[in-house]
PDB file of C-alpha atoms in Angstrom:
ATOM      1  CA  MET A   1      12.984 -28.927  14.369  1.00 58.00           C
ATOM      2  CA  HIS A   2      10.136 -27.402  12.417  1.00 83.00           C
ATOM      3  CA  TYR A   3       7.316 -25.831  14.373  1.00 83.00           C
ATOM      4  CA  PRO A   4       3.839 -25.655  12.864  1.00 89.00           C
ATOM      5  CA  ILE A   5       2.221 -22.246  12.684  1.00 92.00           C
ATOM      6  CA  PRO A   6      -0.278 -22.036  15.551  1.00 94.00           C
ATOM      7  CA  THR A   7      -3.888 -21.717  14.460  1.00 94.00           C
ATOM      8  CA  SER A   8      -5.439 -21.030  17.852  1.00 95.00           C
ATOM      9  CA  PRO A   9      -4.545 -19.137  21.015  1.00 94.00           C
ATOM     10  CA  GLU A  10      -4.195 -22.498  22.793  1.00 95.00           C
ATOM     11  CA  GLU A  11      -1.605 -23.707  20.276  1.00 95.00           C
ATOM     12  CA  LEU A  12       0.221 -20.400  20.622  1.00 94.00           C
ATOM     13  CA  ILE A  13       0.324 -20.753  24.408  1.00 94.00           C
ATOM     14  CA  ALA A  14       1.566 -24.342  24.062  1.00 94.00           C
ATOM     15  CA  LEU A  15       4.703 -23.004  22.354  1.00 92.00           C
ATOM     16  CA  GLN A  16       5.812 -21.725  25.768  1.00 92.00           C
ATOM     17  CA  GLN A  17       6.815 -25.295  26.590  1.00 93.00           C
ATOM     18  CA  GLU A  18       9.364 -25.395  23.760  1.00 91.00           C
ATOM     19  CA  PRO A  19      12.968 -24.173  23.943  1.00 92.00           C
ATOM     20  CA  ILE A  20      13.270 -20.656  22.540  1.00 92.00           C
ATOM     21  CA  ASN A  21      15.042 -20.280  19.213  1.00 94.00           C
ATOM     22  CA  GLU A  22      14.629 -18.274  16.021  1.00 94.00           C
ATOM     23  CA  GLU A  23      12.361 -20.851  14.404  1.00 94.00           C
ATOM     24  CA  LEU A  24      10.004 -20.901  17.385  1.00 94.00           C
ATOM     25  CA  ILE A  25       9.806 -17.103  17.422  1.00 94.00           C
ATOM     26  CA  ALA A  26       9.066 -16.991  13.690  1.00 94.00           C
ATOM     27  CA  SER A  27       6.335 -19.600  14.131  1.00 95.00           C
ATOM     28  CA  ALA A  28       4.822 -17.637  17.027  1.00 95.00           C
ATOM     29  CA  ILE A  29       4.794 -14.375  15.048  1.00 96.00           C
ATOM     30  CA  ALA A  30       3.197 -16.102  12.059  1.00 95.00           C
ATOM     31  CA  GLY A  31       0.614 -17.631  14.386  1.00 96.00           C
ATOM     32  CA  VAL A  32      -0.218 -14.281  15.968  1.00 96.00           C
ATOM     33  CA  VAL A  33      -0.736 -12.780  12.503  1.00 96.00           C
ATOM     34  CA  GLN A  34      -2.969 -15.608  11.317  1.00 95.00           C
ATOM     35  CA  ILE A  35      -5.001 -15.720  14.533  1.00 96.00           C
ATOM     36  CA  ALA A  36      -5.509 -11.938  14.414  1.00 96.00           C
ATOM     37  CA  ARG A  37      -6.781 -12.228  10.846  1.00 96.00           C
ATOM     38  CA  THR A  38      -9.236 -14.993  11.717  1.00 95.00           C
ATOM     39  CA  GLN A  39     -10.520 -12.782  14.536  1.00 95.00           C
ATOM     40  CA  GLY A  40     -11.153  -9.977  12.030  1.00 96.00           C
ATOM     41  CA  ARG A  41      -8.454  -7.759  13.460  1.00 96.00           C
ATOM     42  CA  SER A  42      -6.447  -5.403  11.261  1.00 97.00           C
ATOM     43  CA  LEU A  43      -2.725  -4.780  10.982  1.00 97.00           C
ATOM     44  CA  ASP A  44      -3.320  -1.458  12.740  1.00 97.00           C
ATOM     45  CA  ASP A  45      -4.961  -3.293  15.658  1.00 96.00           C
ATOM     46  CA  LEU A  46      -2.066  -5.698  15.937  1.00 95.00           C
ATOM     47  CA  THR A  47       0.557  -2.974  15.599  1.00 95.00           C
ATOM     48  CA  ALA A  48      -1.109  -0.921  18.336  1.00 95.00           C
ATOM     49  CA  GLU A  49      -1.024  -3.937  20.619  1.00 93.00           C
ATOM     50  CA  VAL A  50       2.670  -4.553  19.927  1.00 92.00           C
ATOM     51  CA  LEU A  51       3.527  -0.889  20.477  1.00 93.00           C
ATOM     52  CA  ALA A  52       1.614  -0.702  23.777  1.00 93.00           C
ATOM     53  CA  ASP A  53       3.900  -0.474  26.792  1.00 84.00           C
ATOM     54  CA  SER A  54       3.914  -3.918  28.375  1.00 81.00           C
ATOM     55  CA  GLY A  55       6.956  -3.710  30.609  1.00 86.00           C
ATOM     56  CA  PHE A  56       8.630  -6.569  28.729  1.00 87.00           C
ATOM     57  CA  LEU A  57      10.162  -4.626  25.864  1.00 90.00           C
ATOM     58  CA  ASP A  58      11.513  -1.123  25.710  1.00 91.00           C
ATOM     59  CA  ARG A  59      10.238   1.410  23.167  1.00 92.00           C
ATOM     60  CA  GLU A  60      12.899   0.592  20.541  1.00 94.00           C
ATOM     61  CA  GLN A  61      12.297  -3.148  20.838  1.00 94.00           C
ATOM     62  CA  ARG A  62       8.531  -2.654  20.452  1.00 93.00           C
ATOM     63  CA  ARG A  63       9.076  -0.604  17.287  1.00 95.00           C
ATOM     64  CA  TRP A  64      11.431  -3.269  15.920  1.00 95.00           C
ATOM     65  CA  LEU A  65       8.882  -5.994  16.712  1.00 95.00           C
ATOM     66  CA  SER A  66       6.044  -4.000  15.129  1.00 96.00           C
ATOM     67  CA  THR A  67       8.102  -3.776  11.922  1.00 96.00           C
ATOM     68  CA  ILE A  68       8.587  -7.548  11.941  1.00 96.00           C
ATOM     69  CA  VAL A  69       4.877  -8.143  12.581  1.00 96.00           C
ATOM     70  CA  ALA A  70       3.951  -5.795   9.713  1.00 97.00           C
ATOM     71  CA  HIS A  71       6.369  -7.621   7.411  1.00 97.00           C
ATOM     72  CA  ALA A  72       4.860 -10.964   8.428  1.00 96.00           C
ATOM     73  CA  TRP A  73       1.350  -9.568   7.881  1.00 96.00           C
ATOM     74  CA  ASN A  74       2.251  -8.507   4.351  1.00 96.00           C
ATOM     75  CA  THR A  75       4.094 -11.747   3.572  1.00 94.00           C
ATOM     76  CA  ILE A  76       1.787 -14.418   4.947  1.00 89.00           C
ATOM     77  CA  ASN A  77      -1.252 -15.153   2.804  1.00 75.00           C
TER      78      ASN A  77
END
């Protein structure tokens, strides 16, 4: 199944209803990047948010995710 890249926070939230798999996660990350850009946010803003302690991910996982988000930021036009 191919998931469209979310273009709004509402579409991003709607992904929670789908079964989790690699394709869904990639779509969600791409959506977060594109939504952040449309909101005028920078990669530094987004990275800081990912690295903030949320209680869901440990420090190493947050660093790993921030690397993936940065790669997506630099890849997605």
